[in-house]
Coordinates of C-alpha atoms in Angstrom, one line a residue:
M1 CA 0.0 0.0 0.0
K2 CA 1.3 3.5 -0.9
K3 CA 1.1 5.8 2.1
V4 CA -0.5 9.2 1.7
Y5 CA -0.1 11.8 4.5
F6 CA -1.7 15.2 4.9
V7 CA -0.6 18.4 6.6
Q8 CA -3.0 21.1 7.7
V9 CA -1.5 22.8 10.8
G10 CA -3.2 25.6 12.7
F11 CA -2.3 27.7 15.7
E12 CA -3.8 26.8 19.1
F13 CA -6.1 29.3 20.8
D14 CA -6.1 29.0 24.5
G15 CA -5.4 25.3 24.2
S16 CA -8.0 24.7 21.4
V17 CA -7.2 23.7 17.9
Y18 CA -9.3 23.1 14.7
L19 CA -10.0 19.7 13.3
P20 CA -8.3 19.7 9.9
Y21 CA -11.5 19.9 7.9
A22 CA -10.1 20.7 4.5
V23 CA -7.9 17.7 4.2
G24 CA -10.5 15.6 6.0
T25 CA -13.0 16.2 3.1
I26 CA -10.3 15.0 0.6
I27 CA -9.6 11.9 2.5
A28 CA -13.4 11.1 2.9
Y29 CA -13.9 11.5 -0.9
C30 CA -10.9 9.5 -1.9
R31 CA -11.8 6.6 0.4
S32 CA -15.2 6.4 -1.3
L33 CA -13.7 5.6 -4.7
S34 CA -12.9 2.2 -6.0
G35 CA -9.3 1.6 -6.9
I36 CA -7.9 4.2 -4.5
N37 CA -8.5 2.2 -1.3
E38 CA -6.9 -0.8 -2.8
E39 CA -3.7 1.0 -3.6
Y40 CA -3.4 3.9 -1.1
E41 CA -3.3 4.0 2.6
F42 CA -4.3 7.4 4.2
S43 CA -2.0 7.7 7.1
D44 CA -1.6 10.4 9.8
I45 CA -2.8 14.0 9.5
I46 CA -0.3 16.5 10.9
F47 CA -2.7 19.2 12.4
R48 CA -0.8 20.7 15.3
R49 CA 2.0 23.2 14.8
E50 CA 4.6 20.9 16.4
K51 CA 8.3 21.0 16.0
L52 CA 9.4 20.2 12.5
Q53 CA 11.5 17.2 13.5
S54 CA 8.6 15.8 15.5
A55 CA 6.2 16.2 12.5
L56 CA 8.8 14.7 10.2
D57 CA 9.3 11.6 12.4
K58 CA 5.6 10.9 12.2
I59 CA 5.8 10.5 8.4
K60 CA 7.1 7.0 7.5
E61 CA 7.9 6.0 3.9
P62 CA 5.4 8.3 2.3
F63 CA 4.4 7.9 -1.4
A64 CA 2.7 11.4 -1.3
V65 CA 2.1 14.2 1.1
G66 CA -0.6 16.9 0.6
F67 CA -0.3 20.3 2.2
S68 CA -3.3 22.6 2.9
C69 CA -1.8 26.1 2.6
S70 CA -3.1 29.3 4.2
V71 CA -1.5 32.5 5.4
W72 CA -1.0 31.1 8.9
N73 CA 0.9 27.9 7.8
M74 CA 2.6 28.5 4.5
E75 CA 6.2 28.9 5.7
Y76 CA 5.8 25.9 8.1
N77 CA 4.5 23.8 5.1
K78 CA 7.5 24.8 3.0
A79 CA 10.0 24.0 5.8
L80 CA 8.4 20.6 6.5
A81 CA 8.1 19.8 2.8
R82 CA 11.8 20.5 2.3
L83 CA 12.7 18.1 5.1
I84 CA 10.4 15.4 3.7
K85 CA 12.0 15.7 0.3
E86 CA 15.5 15.5 1.8
R87 CA 14.6 12.3 3.7
Y88 CA 12.4 10.8 1.0
P89 CA 13.4 12.1 -2.4
Q90 CA 10.8 10.0 -4.3
C91 CA 7.9 11.4 -2.3
F92 CA 5.4 13.3 -4.4
I93 CA 4.6 16.6 -2.6
V94 CA 1.5 18.6 -3.4
F95 CA 0.5 22.1 -2.3
G96 CA -3.1 23.2 -2.4
G97 CA -5.4 25.6 -0.6
H98 CA -6.0 29.3 -0.5
S99 CA -2.4 30.4 -0.5
A100 CA -1.0 27.9 -3.0
V101 CA 0.2 29.5 -6.2
E102 CA 2.0 28.3 -9.3
E103 CA 5.1 30.2 -8.3
N104 CA 5.5 27.6 -5.5
L105 CA 6.8 25.2 -8.1
G106 CA 10.0 27.4 -8.1
E107 CA 10.9 25.4 -5.0
D108 CA 12.6 22.1 -6.0
Y109 CA 10.8 20.2 -3.2
I110 CA 7.3 20.9 -4.5
D111 CA 6.1 18.6 -7.3
C112 CA 2.6 19.9 -7.9
V113 CA 0.2 22.7 -7.0
M114 CA -3.6 22.2 -6.9
F115 CA -6.1 25.0 -7.4
G116 CA -9.7 25.3 -6.2
E117 CA -11.6 22.5 -4.5
G118 CA -9.6 19.5 -3.6
E119 CA -11.8 16.4 -3.5
E120 CA -12.0 15.5 -7.1
T121 CA -8.6 17.0 -8.1
F122 CA -6.7 15.0 -5.5
A123 CA -8.5 11.8 -6.4
Q124 CA -7.7 12.4 -10.1
L125 CA -4.1 13.0 -9.1
L126 CA -3.9 9.6 -7.3
Y127 CA -5.3 7.8 -10.3
G128 CA -2.9 9.7 -12.5
L129 CA 0.1 8.9 -10.4
S130 CA -0.9 5.2 -10.5
A131 CA -1.0 5.3 -14.3
G132 CA 2.3 7.3 -14.5
D133 CA 0.6 10.3 -16.2
I134 CA -1.0 13.3 -14.5
S135 CA -1.4 15.4 -17.7
E136 CA -5.2 14.8 -17.7
V137 CA -5.7 15.9 -14.1
N138 CA -7.6 19.1 -14.0
N139 CA -6.8 22.1 -11.8
I140 CA -3.1 21.5 -11.3
S141 CA 0.3 22.9 -12.3
Y142 CA 3.3 20.6 -12.3
K143 CA 6.9 20.4 -13.5
E144 CA 7.8 18.4 -16.6
G145 CA 11.2 18.5 -18.3
G146 CA 12.2 21.7 -16.6
T147 CA 9.0 23.6 -17.6
V148 CA 5.7 24.2 -15.7
V149 CA 2.6 22.7 -17.2
R150 CA -0.9 24.1 -16.2
T151 CA -3.9 22.0 -16.9
D152 CA -7.5 23.0 -17.5
S153 CA -9.5 24.7 -14.7
V154 CA -12.7 22.7 -14.1
Y155 CA -15.0 23.0 -11.1
S156 CA -17.5 20.5 -10.0
K157 CA -21.1 21.5 -10.7
S158 CA -22.4 19.3 -7.9
I159 CA -21.1 18.5 -4.4
E160 CA -24.1 16.4 -3.3
N161 CA -22.2 13.1 -3.3
Y162 CA -19.2 14.3 -1.4
P163 CA -19.0 12.2 1.8
S164 CA -18.6 13.8 5.2
A165 CA -15.2 13.8 6.9
Y166 CA -17.1 13.7 10.3
L167 CA -19.5 10.9 9.5
T168 CA -17.0 8.6 7.7
G169 CA -14.7 8.5 10.7
V170 CA -11.8 10.5 9.3
F171 CA -11.3 12.3 12.6
D172 CA -12.0 9.4 15.0
K173 CA -8.4 8.6 15.5
I174 CA -7.5 12.2 16.2
L175 CA -10.3 12.4 18.8
A176 CA -9.3 9.1 20.4
E177 CA -5.6 10.0 20.7
N178 CA -6.3 13.6 22.0
K179 CA -8.9 13.1 24.6
D180 CA -7.6 16.0 26.7
S181 CA -7.7 18.5 23.8
D182 CA -10.5 20.9 23.0
F183 CA -11.4 20.9 19.3
L184 CA -12.9 23.5 17.2
A185 CA -14.7 22.6 14.0
V186 CA -16.1 23.8 10.7
L187 CA -19.7 23.3 9.5
E188 CA -20.0 23.7 5.7
T189 CA -23.5 23.5 4.2
N190 CA -22.9 25.0 0.8
R191 CA -20.1 26.3 -1.5
G192 CA -20.0 29.4 -3.7
C193 CA -20.6 33.1 -3.6
P194 CA -22.5 35.4 -6.0
Y195 CA -20.3 38.4 -5.0
S196 CA -16.9 39.3 -6.5
C197 CA -15.0 41.4 -3.8
A198 CA -11.5 42.0 -5.1
Y199 CA -9.9 41.5 -1.7
C200 CA -11.4 38.0 -1.2
D201 CA -10.3 34.6 -2.3
W202 CA -13.0 32.6 -0.6
C203 CA -15.0 31.0 -3.4
A204 CA -13.6 29.7 -6.6
D205 CA -17.0 29.6 -8.3
K206 CA -19.9 32.0 -8.1
K207 CA -22.6 29.3 -8.4
T208 CA -23.8 28.2 -5.0
R209 CA -24.0 24.4 -4.6
F210 CA -25.5 22.6 -1.7
F211 CA -24.7 19.7 0.5
P212 CA -27.8 17.5 1.2
M213 CA -29.7 18.6 4.3
E214 CA -29.6 15.0 5.6
K215 CA -25.8 15.3 5.7
V216 CA -25.8 18.7 7.3
L217 CA -28.2 17.6 10.1
S218 CA -26.2 14.5 10.7
E219 CA -23.0 16.5 11.0
I220 CA -24.6 18.8 13.5
E221 CA -25.5 15.8 15.5
W222 CA -21.9 14.5 15.3
L223 CA -20.5 17.9 16.4
S224 CA -23.0 17.9 19.3
C225 CA -22.3 14.4 20.4
N226 CA -18.5 14.9 20.2
K227 CA -18.8 18.0 22.4
I228 CA -17.4 20.5 19.9
A229 CA -17.8 23.8 21.8
Y230 CA -17.0 26.3 19.0
C231 CA -18.2 25.8 15.4
F232 CA -17.3 28.1 12.5
G233 CA -19.8 28.3 9.7
A234 CA -17.9 28.0 6.4
D235 CA -20.8 29.3 4.2
S236 CA -19.9 32.6 2.6
N237 CA -23.4 34.0 3.0
F238 CA -25.3 32.2 5.8
G239 CA -28.9 33.3 5.8
M240 CA -29.2 33.7 2.0
F241 CA -31.3 30.6 1.6
E242 CA -34.6 29.5 3.2
R243 CA -33.0 26.3 4.5
D244 CA -30.5 28.2 6.6
Y245 CA -33.1 28.9 9.2
D246 CA -33.8 25.2 9.5
I247 CA -30.1 24.6 10.0
A248 CA -30.0 27.3 12.7
L249 CA -33.0 25.5 14.4
A250 CA -31.1 22.2 14.3
L251 CA -28.1 23.8 15.9
V252 CA -30.2 25.3 18.7
E253 CA -31.9 21.9 19.3
A254 CA -28.5 20.2 19.5
K255 CA -27.3 22.7 22.1
K256 CA -30.5 22.3 24.1
K257 CA -30.0 18.5 24.0
T258 CA -26.3 18.2 24.8
G259 CA -25.0 21.7 25.5
Y260 CA -23.0 21.6 22.3
P261 CA -22.0 23.4 20.1
E262 CA -21.8 26.2 22.6
V263 CA -21.1 28.8 19.9
F264 CA -21.9 28.8 16.2
R265 CA -20.1 31.6 14.3
P266 CA -21.5 32.1 10.8
C267 CA -20.6 34.7 8.1
Y268 CA -23.9 36.3 7.4
E269 CA -25.4 37.3 4.1
K270 CA -25.7 41.1 3.9
N271 CA -28.9 41.5 1.8
S272 CA -31.3 38.9 3.4
A273 CA -32.2 41.1 6.3
D274 CA -35.4 39.5 7.5
R275 CA -34.1 36.0 7.4
V276 CA -30.8 36.8 9.0
F277 CA -32.6 38.6 11.8
K278 CA -34.8 35.6 12.3
I279 CA -31.7 33.3 12.4
C280 CA -29.8 35.7 14.8
S281 CA -32.8 35.8 17.1
T282 CA -33.0 32.0 17.2
L283 CA -29.3 31.5 17.9
N284 CA -29.2 34.4 20.3
S285 CA -32.0 32.8 22.3
V286 CA -29.6 30.1 23.6
G287 CA -26.5 32.2 23.5
M288 CA -25.0 30.5 20.5
D289 CA -24.1 33.6 18.4
K290 CA -21.7 36.4 19.4
G291 CA -23.7 38.8 17.3
A292 CA -25.0 39.7 13.9
T293 CA -22.6 40.9 11.3
M294 CA -23.3 44.3 9.7
A295 CA -20.2 44.3 7.6
Y296 CA -19.4 47.3 5.4
Q297 CA -15.6 46.9 4.7
T298 CA -15.6 50.5 3.5
L299 CA -18.1 53.4 3.3
C300 CA -16.0 55.1 0.5
D301 CA -17.8 55.1 -2.8
A302 CA -14.5 55.1 -4.8
A303 CA -13.1 52.2 -2.8
L304 CA -16.4 50.2 -3.2
E305 CA -16.2 50.7 -7.0
N306 CA -12.6 49.6 -7.1
I307 CA -13.2 46.4 -5.2
G308 CA -16.5 45.5 -6.9
R309 CA -18.7 45.6 -3.9
K310 CA -22.0 47.2 -3.0
N311 CA -23.2 48.0 0.5
L312 CA -26.6 48.4 2.1
T313 CA -27.8 52.0 2.0
M314 CA -27.2 53.9 5.3
E315 CA -31.0 54.3 5.7
H316 CA -31.4 50.5 5.5
F317 CA -28.5 50.0 7.8
S318 CA -29.9 52.4 10.3
S319 CA -33.3 50.7 10.3
L320 CA -31.7 47.3 10.8
M321 CA -29.6 48.6 13.7
K322 CA -32.8 49.9 15.3
K323 CA -34.5 46.5 14.8
Y324 CA -31.6 44.6 16.4
N325 CA -31.1 47.0 19.2
E326 CA -34.8 46.9 20.1
A327 CA -34.6 43.1 20.2
G328 CA -31.5 43.2 22.4
I329 CA -29.4 41.3 19.8
P330 CA -25.8 42.4 19.6
T331 CA -24.4 43.5 16.3
Y332 CA -20.9 44.2 15.0
S333 CA -19.5 45.9 11.9
E334 CA -16.2 45.4 10.2
L335 CA -14.1 47.7 8.1
I336 CA -10.9 47.1 6.1
L337 CA -8.1 49.7 6.2
G338 CA -6.1 50.2 3.0
L339 CA -8.5 49.5 0.2
P340 CA -7.6 51.3 -3.0
G341 CA -9.6 54.5 -3.4
E342 CA -9.9 55.1 0.4
T343 CA -8.4 58.2 1.9
K344 CA -7.4 59.0 5.4
E345 CA -10.5 61.3 5.8
S346 CA -13.0 58.9 4.1
F347 CA -11.8 56.1 6.3
C348 CA -12.0 58.0 9.6
R349 CA -15.4 59.6 8.7
G350 CA -16.6 56.1 7.6
I351 CA -16.1 54.6 11.1
C352 CA -17.9 57.5 12.7
K353 CA -20.7 57.3 10.1
L354 CA -21.5 53.8 11.5
F355 CA -21.8 55.4 15.0
E356 CA -24.1 58.1 13.6
N357 CA -26.4 55.4 12.2
G358 CA -26.7 53.4 15.4
Q359 CA -23.7 51.0 15.5
H360 CA -22.5 51.7 19.0
N361 CA -21.9 48.1 20.1
S362 CA -18.9 46.9 18.1
V363 CA -16.8 48.0 15.2
S364 CA -13.7 46.1 14.2
V365 CA -11.0 47.3 11.8
Y366 CA -8.7 44.9 9.9
H367 CA -5.8 45.6 7.6
C368 CA -6.2 44.9 3.9
E369 CA -4.3 41.7 3.3
M370 CA -3.0 40.8 -0.2
L371 CA -4.2 37.2 -0.5
P372 CA -2.3 35.3 -3.2
N373 CA -5.3 34.2 -5.2
A374 CA -7.5 37.4 -4.8
E375 CA -8.0 39.8 -7.6
L376 CA -6.4 42.6 -5.5
S377 CA -3.1 40.8 -5.7
H378 CA -3.0 40.6 -9.5
P379 CA 0.0 42.6 -10.8
E380 CA -2.2 44.8 -13.0
T381 CA -4.4 45.8 -10.0
V382 CA -1.3 46.6 -7.9
E383 CA 0.0 48.8 -10.7
K384 CA -3.3 50.5 -11.3
F385 CA -3.8 51.6 -7.7
D386 CA -0.1 52.1 -6.9
I387 CA -0.4 49.6 -4.0
E388 CA 2.6 49.3 -1.7
T389 CA 2.7 45.9 -0.1
I390 CA 4.8 45.1 3.0
K391 CA 5.7 41.7 4.2
V392 CA 5.2 41.5 8.0
A393 CA 5.3 38.8 10.6
F394 CA 1.9 37.0 10.8
N395 CA -0.3 38.4 13.6
H396 CA -0.9 35.6 16.1
I397 CA -3.7 37.5 17.8
H398 CA -5.4 35.9 20.9
S399 CA -2.7 33.2 21.2
A400 CA 0.3 32.8 23.3
P401 CA 3.3 34.8 21.9
E402 CA 5.7 32.7 20.0
K403 CA 8.8 33.1 22.2
D404 CA 10.8 30.4 20.5
E405 CA 9.0 30.1 17.1
E406 CA 10.8 27.7 14.8
V407 CA 9.2 29.0 11.6
Q408 CA 8.0 32.6 11.1
E409 CA 4.8 33.1 9.1
Y410 CA 4.1 36.3 7.1
S411 CA 1.3 38.4 5.9
Y412 CA 1.4 40.8 3.0
L413 CA -0.5 44.0 3.8
V414 CA -1.4 47.2 2.0
R415 CA 0.8 49.9 3.4
S416 CA -0.1 52.7 1.0
T417 CA -2.1 53.4 -2.2
S418 CA -2.4 56.2 -4.7
T419 CA -5.0 57.8 -2.4
M420 CA -3.5 57.0 1.1
S421 CA 0.1 57.8 1.9
R422 CA 2.2 56.0 4.4
E423 CA 1.7 58.9 6.9
D424 CA -2.0 58.9 6.3
W425 CA -2.1 55.1 6.9
V426 CA -0.4 55.5 10.2
Y427 CA -2.8 58.2 11.3
A428 CA -5.8 56.1 10.2
N429 CA -4.6 53.3 12.3
L430 CA -4.2 55.5 15.4
F431 CA -7.7 56.9 14.8
S432 CA -9.0 53.4 14.4
V433 CA -7.5 52.3 17.7
C434 CA -8.9 55.4 19.4
V435 CA -12.5 55.0 18.3
Q436 CA -12.5 51.2 19.0
C437 CA -11.1 51.6 22.5
F438 CA -13.1 54.6 23.6
H439 CA -16.4 54.1 21.7
S440 CA -16.9 50.4 20.6
L441 CA -15.3 49.0 23.8
G442 CA -17.1 51.8 25.7
I443 CA -14.5 53.9 27.7
L444 CA -16.2 57.2 26.6
R445 CA -19.2 55.9 24.7
F446 CA -21.8 57.6 26.8
M447 CA -20.0 60.9 26.9
A448 CA -19.7 60.9 23.1
I449 CA -23.4 60.0 22.6
Y450 CA -24.5 62.8 25.0
L451 CA -22.3 65.4 23.1
R452 CA -23.7 64.3 19.8
S453 CA -27.3 64.4 21.0
E454 CA -27.2 67.6 23.1
K455 CA -24.3 69.7 21.6
S456 CA -24.4 68.5 18.0
I457 CA -20.8 67.5 18.2
S458 CA -20.2 64.8 15.6
Y459 CA -18.5 61.6 16.5
F460 CA -15.8 62.5 13.9
D461 CA -15.1 65.8 15.6
F462 CA -15.2 64.4 19.1
Y463 CA -12.7 61.5 18.3
T464 CA -10.5 63.6 16.1
S465 CA -10.1 66.1 19.0
L466 CA -9.6 63.2 21.5
L467 CA -6.8 61.7 19.4
E468 CA -5.1 65.1 19.0
Y469 CA -5.4 65.6 22.8
I470 CA -3.8 62.2 23.4
L471 CA -0.9 62.7 21.0
S472 CA -0.1 66.2 22.2
R473 CA -0.3 65.8 26.0
N474 CA 2.1 63.9 28.2
G475 CA 0.7 61.2 30.3
K476 CA -0.3 57.5 30.3
L477 CA -2.5 57.8 27.3
N478 CA 0.2 59.6 25.3
S479 CA 2.6 56.9 26.2
L480 CA 0.3 54.2 25.0
W481 CA -0.5 55.8 21.7
K482 CA 3.1 56.7 21.2
R483 CA 4.0 53.1 21.4
F484 CA 1.3 52.2 18.9
K485 CA 2.5 55.0 16.5
E486 CA 6.1 53.8 16.7
K487 CA 5.1 50.3 15.9
Y488 CA 3.0 51.4 12.9
E489 CA 5.8 53.6 11.6
K490 CA 8.1 50.6 11.9
S491 CA 5.6 48.5 10.1
L492 CA 8.2 46.3 8.4
D493 CA 8.9 44.8 11.8
G494 CA 5.2 43.7 11.9
D495 CA 5.1 43.8 15.7
W496 CA 1.5 44.8 16.0
N497 CA 0.4 42.9 19.0
Y498 CA -0.2 44.2 22.5
Y499 CA 1.2 41.9 25.2
N500 CA 1.1 42.3 29.0
E501 CA 1.4 39.1 31.1
E502 CA -0.9 40.8 33.7
F503 CA -3.7 40.0 31.3
G504 CA -2.6 36.4 30.6
D505 CA -0.2 34.8 28.2
V506 CA -2.2 36.1 25.2
T507 CA -1.6 38.8 22.6
W508 CA -4.2 41.4 21.9
F509 CA -5.2 44.0 19.3
F510 CA -3.9 47.5 20.2
E511 CA -7.4 48.8 21.0
E512 CA -8.0 45.8 23.3
G513 CA -4.7 46.3 25.1
A514 CA -5.4 50.0 25.5
F515 CA -8.9 49.1 27.0
L516 CA -7.4 46.6 29.4
E517 CA -4.8 49.0 30.7
I518 CA -7.4 51.8 31.1
V519 CA -10.0 49.7 33.0
N520 CA -7.3 48.3 35.2
E521 CA -6.5 51.8 36.4
Y522 CA -9.8 53.4 35.4
D523 CA -9.8 56.4 37.8
S524 CA -6.3 57.6 37.0
Y525 CA -7.1 57.4 33.2
I526 CA -10.4 59.2 33.6
T527 CA -8.7 61.9 35.6
E528 CA -6.3 62.4 32.8
L529 CA -9.2 62.8 30.4
I530 CA -11.1 65.3 32.5
P531 CA -9.4 68.4 31.0
F532 CA -10.3 67.2 27.6
L533 CA -13.9 66.5 28.4
S534 CA -14.4 69.8 30.4
Q535 CA -13.9 71.9 27.3
F536 CA -17.4 70.9 25.9
D537 CA -19.4 73.3 28.0
I538 CA -21.5 70.8 29.9
G539 CA -23.1 72.0 33.1
E540 CA -21.2 70.9 36.2
K541 CA -24.0 68.8 37.7
V542 CA -24.7 66.9 34.4
F543 CA -21.0 66.6 33.7
D544 CA -20.3 64.9 37.1
E545 CA -23.2 62.5 36.7
L546 CA -22.1 61.6 33.1
I547 CA -18.7 60.7 34.4
S548 CA -20.2 58.7 37.3
Y549 CA -22.6 56.9 34.9
Q550 CA -19.8 56.1 32.4
R551 CA -17.7 54.7 35.3
M552 CA -20.6 52.6 36.6
M553 CA -21.6 51.1 33.2
I554 CA -18.1 49.9 32.2
R555 CA -17.6 46.3 33.3
K556 CA -14.3 46.4 35.2
P557 CA -12.2 43.6 36.8
F558 CA -13.1 42.9 40.4
D559 CA -16.4 44.7 40.1
A560 CA -19.0 43.5 42.6
E561 CA -22.6 44.7 43.2
K562 CA -22.7 48.5 43.3
E563 CA -25.4 51.2 43.3
K564 CA -25.6 55.0 43.0
E565 CA -28.2 57.7 43.1
F566 CA -28.5 60.1 40.1
S567 CA -30.4 63.3 39.7
Y568 CA -30.9 62.6 36.0
D569 CA -32.5 59.6 34.4
L570 CA -29.4 58.8 32.3
Y571 CA -30.3 55.2 31.9
T572 CA -33.6 55.8 30.1
Y573 CA -32.0 58.6 28.1
F574 CA -29.1 56.5 26.7
N575 CA -31.3 53.4 26.3
S576 CA -33.6 55.3 24.1
I577 CA -30.8 56.7 21.9
L578 CA -29.1 53.3 21.6
K579 CA -32.4 51.8 20.4
G580 CA -32.6 54.5 17.7
S581 CA -35.2 56.8 19.3
Q582 CA -35.2 60.4 20.2
A583 CA -34.6 61.1 23.8
E584 CA -34.8 64.0 26.3
L585 CA -32.8 63.9 29.5
A586 CA -35.2 64.1 32.4
E587 CA -34.2 65.5 35.7
K588 CA -35.5 62.8 37.9
R589 CA -33.9 61.1 41.0
I590 CA -33.2 57.4 40.3
R591 CA -31.1 54.8 41.9
I592 CA -29.1 52.4 39.7
R593 CA -28.0 49.1 41.0
V594 CA -25.6 47.0 39.0
S595 CA -25.3 43.3 39.9
P596 CA -22.7 41.6 37.7
K597 CA -23.6 38.0 36.7
T598 CA -19.9 37.2 37.0
V599 CA -17.3 38.8 39.3
Y600 CA -13.9 38.5 37.8
N601 CA -11.3 38.2 40.6
D602 CA -8.3 37.9 38.3
L603 CA -7.2 39.9 35.3
P604 CA -6.5 37.1 32.8
T605 CA -10.0 35.6 33.2
Y606 CA -11.6 39.1 33.0
A607 CA -9.6 39.8 29.8
K608 CA -10.5 36.5 28.2
E609 CA -14.2 36.5 29.0
T610 CA -15.0 40.2 28.5
V611 CA -12.7 41.4 25.8
W612 CA -11.7 38.3 23.7
F613 CA -14.9 36.3 23.9
G614 CA -17.3 39.1 24.7
R615 CA -16.2 42.0 22.6
R616 CA -18.7 41.4 19.7
R617 CA -21.6 41.0 22.0
G618 CA -20.8 44.2 23.9
A619 CA -19.6 42.5 27.1
T620 CA -17.5 45.5 28.2
I621 CA -20.7 47.3 29.1
Y622 CA -23.2 46.0 31.6
N623 CA -26.4 44.6 30.0
T624 CA -30.0 45.2 31.0
G625 CA -30.3 41.9 32.8
E626 CA -27.6 43.1 35.3
I627 CA -29.1 46.6 35.9
E628 CA -31.9 47.5 38.2
I629 CA -33.5 51.0 38.1
N630 CA -35.5 52.4 41.0
E631 CA -37.1 55.9 41.1
E632 CA -36.2 57.7 44.2
K633 CA -39.0 59.6 46.0
S634 CA -38.3 63.2 47.1
S635 CA -38.6 64.2 50.8
N636 CA -41.8 66.1 49.9
D637 CA -43.6 63.0 48.7

């Protein structure tokens, strides 16, 4: 029997690691075909990022090794493939996956590169290798006589008969040999995407094809019975189709029955508003969803045209936000920094436009990454928009810092374009960190909302002034943002993680690190901000109560039950605005009691539960279930 090994390594997150779904689907398909099982033995899957020598020693007399390549494992794959080739020169080495490109054949240890979906292509490849001729295998490039041969690109029109990696026992050995491990998993119910966003390499074919519902429901049962706590939804537009609601119901019923999966994290369709709302409500009813995605990527018209994307109108977005807020379902929005056509001002105003239209819960900003097989990475696109790309160390966010990393992974990020200079890019990053820390995570959210509502000070003007204040004034905040600025200016170093062992052996986004430092010494940081906030001509009595309310609503480490009397009904006022309604601040004595559901007595647990796990559902601010409001009677009553 010819031995075939697969490599799909991922980083561990707080001790959890993904089951190697991509290569699992290939193994399941190949095992279902006559001829292959008689000739080939599918041996171990290397799925942990272990030492290279350890991984190499697990591979015994291989006939072929297939590597699943992504941005987080490409260099590891290359290093391991080189060692395999040195030890076993006749081994046939195949690279496939999102980051595999024809240029990989420039390495003498790589024999073949696969493109697109892997099941049928890898099976054809095994048949071809048996026959001694792979020229008829579709979707590959290989070397022949010193030249590179590219075969036809053909994609399967149907995936209905693809067997399940879960149900056919591909992962049974992994689970049996790693009983102390927590596994994350992928649920894929369809493939394809009707959209053509230039920065994305997700789907090789626009036509959406479906896995049978019987298979999907059986996989949900498997995930539930095997106690998979976190499940990522691999559909590009969950909620686009009627049956997606039935899938959500099945997930909810599975959790009710066994407690698993605890969390299902889909990527929602942007245009099926009513269905997505229904799905979110269903998942949220049992705490399975971190929140509904209201992704925009950019609010710049020129950038949207350049990347081939259309967004919801702001009117539609605003009405959706009101609907979700009224239902108490958390939402989050995502933006990409560095898209061609975006300017410093359009980007900064775009973030604040989301606030203006009701997105106060969570906004996350990501750097534009040049994915090898995305349209944005094509040479003609790079030249057209004068895109400057930098190679930086891969950002291992929310994982333990790699103190003795054997192989360094890299990302290729947009550093400047024809419309955004390097200096503008640095400023946009600092502004992004500022608004995410102080508004989305909540440090000054209520103050900003009050000034917008009562003083007509736009969020853009407020946070522009705040950033200027931070950068121009000595103090703890200046020290923080100065560190961020230096790291962005030295972007080639790629050290864009915040790390402080006080908050656990975990790396954080800059805005998360800033938030953690501030809440850990909240009073001293607020004192530093008082001169800035005092300039906005708020009456002393209201000002003091706003500061007190802001302090009370932020979920801080070591918080226990607390209560305070207010002369203004700030709770009703802000609640109305956050739900999209007009509000008038009533002068009325109320007593607010906050009773945290969880008291965090150590910083690492607080950071993990509140910021890492809870950010998208707004966990940095106390929710209504933890707040009790009582109207105080005056002495004359």
